[in-house]
PDB file of C-alpha atoms in Angstrom:
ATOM      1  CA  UNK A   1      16.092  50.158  10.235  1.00  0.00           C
ATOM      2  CA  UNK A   2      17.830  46.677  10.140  1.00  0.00           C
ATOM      3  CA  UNK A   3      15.645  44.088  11.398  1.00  0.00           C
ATOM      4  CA  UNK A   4      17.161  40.659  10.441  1.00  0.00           C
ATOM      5  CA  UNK A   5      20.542  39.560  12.604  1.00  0.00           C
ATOM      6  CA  UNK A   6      22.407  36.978  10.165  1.00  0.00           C
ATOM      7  CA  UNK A   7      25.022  34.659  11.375  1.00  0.00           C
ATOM      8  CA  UNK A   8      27.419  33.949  10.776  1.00  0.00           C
ATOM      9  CA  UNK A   9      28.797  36.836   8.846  1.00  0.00           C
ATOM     10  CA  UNK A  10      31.403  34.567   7.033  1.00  0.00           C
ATOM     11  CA  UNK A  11      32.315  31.034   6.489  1.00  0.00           C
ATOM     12  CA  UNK A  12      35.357  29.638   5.372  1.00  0.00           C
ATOM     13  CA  UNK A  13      35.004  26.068   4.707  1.00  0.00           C
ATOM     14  CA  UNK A  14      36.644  22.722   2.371  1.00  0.00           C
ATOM     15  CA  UNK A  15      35.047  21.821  -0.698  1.00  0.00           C
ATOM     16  CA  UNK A  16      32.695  18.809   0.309  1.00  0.00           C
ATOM     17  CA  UNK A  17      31.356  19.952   3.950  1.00  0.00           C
ATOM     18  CA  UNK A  18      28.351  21.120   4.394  1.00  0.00           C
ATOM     19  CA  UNK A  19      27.129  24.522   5.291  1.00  0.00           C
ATOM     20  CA  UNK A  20      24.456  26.198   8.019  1.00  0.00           C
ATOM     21  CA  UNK A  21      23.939  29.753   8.428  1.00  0.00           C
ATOM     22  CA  UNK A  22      20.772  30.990   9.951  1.00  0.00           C
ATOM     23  CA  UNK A  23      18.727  34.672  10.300  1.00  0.00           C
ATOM     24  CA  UNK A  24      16.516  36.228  13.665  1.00  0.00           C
ATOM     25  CA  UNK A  25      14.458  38.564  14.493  1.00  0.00           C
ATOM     26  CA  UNK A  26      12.514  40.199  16.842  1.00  0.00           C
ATOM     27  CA  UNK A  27       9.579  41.109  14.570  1.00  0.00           C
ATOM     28  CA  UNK A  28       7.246  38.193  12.995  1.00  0.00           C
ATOM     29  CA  UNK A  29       7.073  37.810   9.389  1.00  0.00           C
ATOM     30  CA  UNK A  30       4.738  35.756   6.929  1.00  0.00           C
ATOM     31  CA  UNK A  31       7.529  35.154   4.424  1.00  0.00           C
ATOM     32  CA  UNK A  32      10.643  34.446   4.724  1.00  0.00           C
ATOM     33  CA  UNK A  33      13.419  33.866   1.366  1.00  0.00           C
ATOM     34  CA  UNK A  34      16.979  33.189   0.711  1.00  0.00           C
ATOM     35  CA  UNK A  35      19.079  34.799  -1.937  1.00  0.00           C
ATOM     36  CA  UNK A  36      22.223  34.022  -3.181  1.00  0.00           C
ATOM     37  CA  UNK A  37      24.512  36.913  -4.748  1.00  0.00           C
ATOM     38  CA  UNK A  38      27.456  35.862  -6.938  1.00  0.00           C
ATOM     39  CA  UNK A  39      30.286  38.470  -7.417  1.00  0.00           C
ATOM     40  CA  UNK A  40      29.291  41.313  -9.504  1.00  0.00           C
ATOM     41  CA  UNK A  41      25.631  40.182 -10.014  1.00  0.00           C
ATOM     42  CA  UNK A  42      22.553  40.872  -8.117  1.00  0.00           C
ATOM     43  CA  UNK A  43      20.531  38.793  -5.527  1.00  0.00           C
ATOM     44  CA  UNK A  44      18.669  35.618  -7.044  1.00  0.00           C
ATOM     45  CA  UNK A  45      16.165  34.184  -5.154  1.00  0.00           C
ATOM     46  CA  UNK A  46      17.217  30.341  -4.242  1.00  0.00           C
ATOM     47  CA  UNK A  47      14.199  29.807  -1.729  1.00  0.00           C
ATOM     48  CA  UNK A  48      11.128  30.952  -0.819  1.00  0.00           C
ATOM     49  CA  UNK A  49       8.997  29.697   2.736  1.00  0.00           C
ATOM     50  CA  UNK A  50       5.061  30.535   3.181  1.00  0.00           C
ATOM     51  CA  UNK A  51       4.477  29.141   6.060  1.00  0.00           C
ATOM     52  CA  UNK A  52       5.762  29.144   9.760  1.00  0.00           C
ATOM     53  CA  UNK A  53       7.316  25.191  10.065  1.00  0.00           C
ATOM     54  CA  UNK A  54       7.809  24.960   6.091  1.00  0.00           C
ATOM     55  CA  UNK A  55      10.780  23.231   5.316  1.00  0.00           C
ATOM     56  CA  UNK A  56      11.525  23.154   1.771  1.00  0.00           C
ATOM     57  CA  UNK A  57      14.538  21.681  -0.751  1.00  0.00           C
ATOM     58  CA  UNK A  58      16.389  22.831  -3.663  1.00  0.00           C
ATOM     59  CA  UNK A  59      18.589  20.326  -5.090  1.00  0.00           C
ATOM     60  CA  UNK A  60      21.471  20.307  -2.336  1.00  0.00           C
ATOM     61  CA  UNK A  61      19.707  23.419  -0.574  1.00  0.00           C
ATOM     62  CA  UNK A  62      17.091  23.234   2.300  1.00  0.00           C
ATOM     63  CA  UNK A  63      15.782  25.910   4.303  1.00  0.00           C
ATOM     64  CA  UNK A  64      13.268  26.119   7.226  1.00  0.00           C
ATOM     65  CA  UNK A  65      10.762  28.706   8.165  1.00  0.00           C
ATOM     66  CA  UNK A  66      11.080  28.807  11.699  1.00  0.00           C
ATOM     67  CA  UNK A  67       7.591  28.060  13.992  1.00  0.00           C
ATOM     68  CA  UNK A  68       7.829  31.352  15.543  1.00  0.00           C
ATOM     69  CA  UNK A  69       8.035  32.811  12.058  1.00  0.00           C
ATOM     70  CA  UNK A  70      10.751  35.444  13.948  1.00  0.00           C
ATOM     71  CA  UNK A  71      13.975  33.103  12.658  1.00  0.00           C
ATOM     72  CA  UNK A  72      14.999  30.879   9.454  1.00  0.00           C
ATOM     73  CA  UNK A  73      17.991  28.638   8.302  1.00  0.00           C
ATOM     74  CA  UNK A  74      19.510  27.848   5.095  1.00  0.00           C
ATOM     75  CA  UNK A  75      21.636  24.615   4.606  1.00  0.00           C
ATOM     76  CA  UNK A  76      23.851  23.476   1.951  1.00  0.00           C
ATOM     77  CA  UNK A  77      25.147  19.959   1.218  1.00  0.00           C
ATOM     78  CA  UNK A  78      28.167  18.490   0.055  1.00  0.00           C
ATOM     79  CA  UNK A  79      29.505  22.166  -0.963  1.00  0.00           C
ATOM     80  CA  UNK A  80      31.074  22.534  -3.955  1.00  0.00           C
ATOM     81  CA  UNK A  81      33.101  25.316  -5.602  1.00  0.00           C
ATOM     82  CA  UNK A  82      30.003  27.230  -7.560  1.00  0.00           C
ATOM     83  CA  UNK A  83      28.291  27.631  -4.303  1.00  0.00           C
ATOM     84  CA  UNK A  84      30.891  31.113  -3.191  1.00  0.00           C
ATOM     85  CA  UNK A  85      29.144  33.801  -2.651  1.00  0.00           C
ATOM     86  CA  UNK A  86      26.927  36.033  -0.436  1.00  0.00           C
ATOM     87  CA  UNK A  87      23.959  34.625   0.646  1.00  0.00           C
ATOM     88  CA  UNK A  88      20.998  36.921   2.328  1.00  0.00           C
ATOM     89  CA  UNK A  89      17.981  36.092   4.016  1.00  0.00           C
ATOM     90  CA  UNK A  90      14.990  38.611   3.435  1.00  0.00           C
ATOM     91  CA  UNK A  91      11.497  39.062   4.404  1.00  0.00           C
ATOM     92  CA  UNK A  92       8.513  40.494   3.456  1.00  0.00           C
ATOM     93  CA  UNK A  93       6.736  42.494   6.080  1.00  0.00           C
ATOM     94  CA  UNK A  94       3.348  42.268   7.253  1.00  0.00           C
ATOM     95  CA  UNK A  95       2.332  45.661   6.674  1.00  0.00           C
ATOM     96  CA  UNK A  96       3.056  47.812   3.434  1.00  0.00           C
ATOM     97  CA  UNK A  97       3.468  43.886   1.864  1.00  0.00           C
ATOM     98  CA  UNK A  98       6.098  44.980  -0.758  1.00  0.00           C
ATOM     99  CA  UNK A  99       8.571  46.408   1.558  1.00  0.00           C
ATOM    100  CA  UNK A 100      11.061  43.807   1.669  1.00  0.00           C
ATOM    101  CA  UNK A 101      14.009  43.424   4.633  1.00  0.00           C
ATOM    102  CA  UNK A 102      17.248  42.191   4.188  1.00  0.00           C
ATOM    103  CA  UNK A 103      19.378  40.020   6.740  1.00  0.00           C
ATOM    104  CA  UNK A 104      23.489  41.696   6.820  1.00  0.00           C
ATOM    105  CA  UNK A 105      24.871  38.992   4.435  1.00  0.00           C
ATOM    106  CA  UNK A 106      26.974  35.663   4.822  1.00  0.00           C
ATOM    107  CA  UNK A 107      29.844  35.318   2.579  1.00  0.00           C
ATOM    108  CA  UNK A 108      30.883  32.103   1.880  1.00  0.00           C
ATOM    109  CA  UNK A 109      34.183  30.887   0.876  1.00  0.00           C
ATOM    110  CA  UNK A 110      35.284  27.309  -0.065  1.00  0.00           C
ATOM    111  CA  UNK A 111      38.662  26.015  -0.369  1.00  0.00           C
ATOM    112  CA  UNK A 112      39.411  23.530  -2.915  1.00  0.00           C
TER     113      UNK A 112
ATOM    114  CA  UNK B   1      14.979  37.064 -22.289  1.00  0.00           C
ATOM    115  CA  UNK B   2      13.362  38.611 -19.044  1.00  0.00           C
ATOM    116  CA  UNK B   3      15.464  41.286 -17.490  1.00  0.00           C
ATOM    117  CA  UNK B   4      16.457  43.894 -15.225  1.00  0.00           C
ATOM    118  CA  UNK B   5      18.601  46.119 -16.557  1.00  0.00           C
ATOM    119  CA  UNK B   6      20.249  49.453 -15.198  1.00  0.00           C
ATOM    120  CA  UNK B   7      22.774  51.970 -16.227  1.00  0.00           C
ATOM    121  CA  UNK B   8      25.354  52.859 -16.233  1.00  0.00           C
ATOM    122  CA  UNK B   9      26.864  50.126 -14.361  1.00  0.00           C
ATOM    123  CA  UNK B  10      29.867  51.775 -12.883  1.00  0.00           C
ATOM    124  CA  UNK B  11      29.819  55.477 -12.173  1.00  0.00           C
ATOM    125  CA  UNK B  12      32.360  58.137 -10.834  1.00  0.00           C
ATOM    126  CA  UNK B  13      31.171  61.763  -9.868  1.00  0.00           C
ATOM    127  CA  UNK B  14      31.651  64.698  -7.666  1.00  0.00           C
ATOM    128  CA  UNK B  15      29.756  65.873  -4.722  1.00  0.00           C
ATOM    129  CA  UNK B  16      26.472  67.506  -6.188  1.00  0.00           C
ATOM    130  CA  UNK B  17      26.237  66.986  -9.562  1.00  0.00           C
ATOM    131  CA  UNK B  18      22.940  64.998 -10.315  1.00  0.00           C
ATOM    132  CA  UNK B  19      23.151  62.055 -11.553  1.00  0.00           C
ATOM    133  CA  UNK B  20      20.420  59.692 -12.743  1.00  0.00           C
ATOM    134  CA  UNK B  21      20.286  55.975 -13.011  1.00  0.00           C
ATOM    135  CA  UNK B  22      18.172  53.996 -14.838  1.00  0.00           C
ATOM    136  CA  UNK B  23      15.946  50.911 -14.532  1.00  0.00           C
ATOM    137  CA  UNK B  24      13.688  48.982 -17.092  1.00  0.00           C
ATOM    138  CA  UNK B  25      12.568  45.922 -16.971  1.00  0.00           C
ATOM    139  CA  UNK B  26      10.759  43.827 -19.708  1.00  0.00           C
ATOM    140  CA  UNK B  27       8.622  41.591 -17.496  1.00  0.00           C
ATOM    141  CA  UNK B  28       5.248  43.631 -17.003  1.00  0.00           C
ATOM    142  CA  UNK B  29       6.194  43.403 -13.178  1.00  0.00           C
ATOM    143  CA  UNK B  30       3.728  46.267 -11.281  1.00  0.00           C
ATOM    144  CA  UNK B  31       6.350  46.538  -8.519  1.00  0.00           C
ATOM    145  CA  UNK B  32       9.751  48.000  -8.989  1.00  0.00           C
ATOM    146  CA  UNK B  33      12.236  48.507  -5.902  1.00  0.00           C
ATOM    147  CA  UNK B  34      15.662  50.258  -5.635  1.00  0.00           C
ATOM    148  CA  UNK B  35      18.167  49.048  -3.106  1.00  0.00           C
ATOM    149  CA  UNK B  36      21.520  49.834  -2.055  1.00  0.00           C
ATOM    150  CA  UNK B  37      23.863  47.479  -0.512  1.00  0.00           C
ATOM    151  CA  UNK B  38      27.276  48.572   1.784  1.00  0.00           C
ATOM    152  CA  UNK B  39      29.360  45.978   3.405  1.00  0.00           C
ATOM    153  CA  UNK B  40      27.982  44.590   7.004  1.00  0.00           C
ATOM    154  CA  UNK B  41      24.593  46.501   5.941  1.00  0.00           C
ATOM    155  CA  UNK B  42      23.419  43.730   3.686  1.00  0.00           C
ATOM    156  CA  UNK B  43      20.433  45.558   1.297  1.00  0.00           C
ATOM    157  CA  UNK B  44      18.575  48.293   2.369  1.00  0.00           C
ATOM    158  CA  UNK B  45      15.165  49.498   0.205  1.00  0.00           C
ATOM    159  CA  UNK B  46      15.353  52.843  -0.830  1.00  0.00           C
ATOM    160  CA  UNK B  47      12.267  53.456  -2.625  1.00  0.00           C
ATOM    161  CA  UNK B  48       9.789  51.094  -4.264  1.00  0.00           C
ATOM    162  CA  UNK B  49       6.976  51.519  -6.565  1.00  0.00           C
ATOM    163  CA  UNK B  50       3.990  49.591  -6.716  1.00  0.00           C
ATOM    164  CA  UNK B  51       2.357  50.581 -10.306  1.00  0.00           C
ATOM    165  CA  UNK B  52       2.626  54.048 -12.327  1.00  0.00           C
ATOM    166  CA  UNK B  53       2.563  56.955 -10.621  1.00  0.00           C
ATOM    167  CA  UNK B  54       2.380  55.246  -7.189  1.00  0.00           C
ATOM    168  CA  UNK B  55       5.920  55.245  -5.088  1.00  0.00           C
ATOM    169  CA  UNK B  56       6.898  55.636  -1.543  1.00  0.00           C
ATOM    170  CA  UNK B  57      10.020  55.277   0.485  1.00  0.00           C
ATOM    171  CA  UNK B  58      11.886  52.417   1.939  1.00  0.00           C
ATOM    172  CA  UNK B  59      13.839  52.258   4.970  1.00  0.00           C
ATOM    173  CA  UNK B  60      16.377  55.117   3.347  1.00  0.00           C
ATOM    174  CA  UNK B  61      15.337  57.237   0.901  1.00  0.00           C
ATOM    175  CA  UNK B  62      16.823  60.418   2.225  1.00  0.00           C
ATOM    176  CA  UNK B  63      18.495  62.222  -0.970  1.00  0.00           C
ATOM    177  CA  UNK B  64      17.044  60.011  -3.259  1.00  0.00           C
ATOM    178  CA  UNK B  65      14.179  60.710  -5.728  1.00  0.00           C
ATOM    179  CA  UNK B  66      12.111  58.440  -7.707  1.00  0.00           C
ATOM    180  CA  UNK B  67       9.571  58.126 -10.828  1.00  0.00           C
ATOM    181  CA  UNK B  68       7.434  55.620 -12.323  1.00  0.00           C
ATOM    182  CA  UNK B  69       6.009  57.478 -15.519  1.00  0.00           C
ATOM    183  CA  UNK B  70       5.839  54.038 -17.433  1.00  0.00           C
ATOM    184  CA  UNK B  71       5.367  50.457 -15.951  1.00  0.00           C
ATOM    185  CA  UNK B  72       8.687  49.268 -17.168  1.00  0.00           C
ATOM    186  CA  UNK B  73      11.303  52.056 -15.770  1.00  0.00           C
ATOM    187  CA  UNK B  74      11.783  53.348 -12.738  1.00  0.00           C
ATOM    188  CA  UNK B  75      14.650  55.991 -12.589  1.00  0.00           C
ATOM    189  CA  UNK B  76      17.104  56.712  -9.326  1.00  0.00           C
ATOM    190  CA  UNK B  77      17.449  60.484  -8.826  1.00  0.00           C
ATOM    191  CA  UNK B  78      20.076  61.985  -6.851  1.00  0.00           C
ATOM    192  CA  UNK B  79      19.776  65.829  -7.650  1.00  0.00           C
ATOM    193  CA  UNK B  80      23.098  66.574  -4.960  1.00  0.00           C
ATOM    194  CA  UNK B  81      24.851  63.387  -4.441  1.00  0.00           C
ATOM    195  CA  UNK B  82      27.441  63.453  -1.374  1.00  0.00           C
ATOM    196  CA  UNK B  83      30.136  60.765  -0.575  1.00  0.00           C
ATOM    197  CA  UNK B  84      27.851  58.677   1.898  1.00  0.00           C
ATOM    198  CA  UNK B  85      26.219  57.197  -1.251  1.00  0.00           C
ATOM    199  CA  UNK B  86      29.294  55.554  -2.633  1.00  0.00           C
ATOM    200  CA  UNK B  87      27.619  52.397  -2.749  1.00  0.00           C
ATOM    201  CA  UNK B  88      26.306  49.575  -5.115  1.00  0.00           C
ATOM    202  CA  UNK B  89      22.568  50.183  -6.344  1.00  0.00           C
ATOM    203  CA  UNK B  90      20.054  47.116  -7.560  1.00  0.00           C
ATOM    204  CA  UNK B  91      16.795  47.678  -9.045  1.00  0.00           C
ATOM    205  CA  UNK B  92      14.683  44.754  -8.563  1.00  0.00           C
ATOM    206  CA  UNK B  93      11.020  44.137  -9.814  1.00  0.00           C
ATOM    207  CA  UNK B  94       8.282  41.439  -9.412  1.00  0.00           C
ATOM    208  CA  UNK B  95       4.624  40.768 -10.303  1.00  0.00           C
ATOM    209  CA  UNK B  96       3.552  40.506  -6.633  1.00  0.00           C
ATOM    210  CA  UNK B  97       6.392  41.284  -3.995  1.00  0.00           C
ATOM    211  CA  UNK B  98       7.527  38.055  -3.610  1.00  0.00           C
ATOM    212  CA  UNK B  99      10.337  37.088  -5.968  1.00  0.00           C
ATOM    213  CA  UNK B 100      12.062  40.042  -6.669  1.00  0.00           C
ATOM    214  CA  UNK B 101      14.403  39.638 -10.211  1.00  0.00           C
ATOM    215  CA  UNK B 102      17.190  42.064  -9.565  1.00  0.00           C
ATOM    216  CA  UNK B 103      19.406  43.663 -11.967  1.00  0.00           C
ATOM    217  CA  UNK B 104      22.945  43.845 -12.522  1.00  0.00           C
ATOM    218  CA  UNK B 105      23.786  46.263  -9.749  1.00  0.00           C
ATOM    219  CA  UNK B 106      25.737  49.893 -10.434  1.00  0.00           C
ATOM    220  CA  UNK B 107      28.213  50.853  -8.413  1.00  0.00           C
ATOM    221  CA  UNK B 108      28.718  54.414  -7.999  1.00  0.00           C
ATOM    222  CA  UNK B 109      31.821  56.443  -6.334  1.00  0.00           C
ATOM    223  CA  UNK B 110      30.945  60.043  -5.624  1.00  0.00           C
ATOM    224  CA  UNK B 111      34.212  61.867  -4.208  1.00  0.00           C
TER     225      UNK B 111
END
């Protein structure tokens, strides 16, 4: 079943602020990533973290593996109008290693 | 270019007539994945395939079948579809788990 809480579930927010949205759980993972879905399209992969503290950037994106490797966040800078959309966290899980878990979604919408 | 693809991309059908959906992928990826997303659920695996002739299930693959007869396609069965899988439907595929490419998504209504 569902193992990744996501919050929050949506964001409404002003062209130009920045954005945090973060993703729990109670299980330990060795890999956590963040997709971004844009209407009508599927999931692409924005980032991807390896290791438990890993904090890694993506142009106005940055994203931390947590150091419990049970929690991750994704933050966006200076949003602009492109960035609307759902955004997921997923992880891969330690056994069966392609099985991959989704996070419940956070849809983000920016007003101009 | 390197692709997912699926069809049909938008689907309308009646409670238990089978129905298959397609997925190729030009890539060479060994592992193929179907997912199906519903609002508050985010994506949920239904089955995934890590080479030819090897697949298993994901979190819910009740009323679902797969196959993986060739590396690049990896057909969605449902032989008696029922109204709790209205949804939207991704394949996805990758070289080694990681980063998934997904395709274009179907959505499919079956009243």
């Amino acid at each position: 079943g569902q193992q990744l809480n996501q919050s929050p579930q949506s964001m409404f927010i002003q062209e130009g602020e920045d954005v945090s949205m973060n993703c729990t759980s109670s299980s330990i993972f060795n890999t956590w990533l963040w997709y971004k879905q844009d209407p009508g399209e599927g999931p692409v992969l924005l980032i991807a973290l390896y290791k438990a503290g890993e904090l890694t950037s993506n142009g106005r994106l940055t994203a931390q593996f947590g150091i419990t490797r049970k929690d991750s966040f994704l933050n966006i800078s200076a949003s602009i109008p492109s960035d609307v959309g759902i955004y997921f966290c997923a992880c891969l899980r330690i056994q069966g290693a392609q099985k991959l878990v989704f996070g419940q979604g956070t849809r983000l919408t920016i007003n101009p | 270019e390197a692709q997912v693809t699926q069809n049909p991309r938008y689907l309308i059908t009646v409670t238990g007539k089978k129905l298959t959906v397609t997925c190729s992928q030009n890539m060479n990826h060994e592992y193929m994945s179907w997912y199906r997303q519903d609002p508050g659920l985010g994506l949920r695996q239904i089955y995934y395939s890590m080479n030819v002739e090897v697949t298993d299930k994901g979190d819910v693959p009740e009323g679902y079948k797969v196959s993986r007869k060739e590396k690049r396609n990896f057909p969605l069965i449902l032989e008696s579809p029922s109204p709790n899988q209205t949804s939207l439907y991704f394949c996805a595929s990758s070289s080694g788990g990681r980063r998934q490419f997904f395709g274009p998504g179907t959505r499919l209504t079956v009243l």
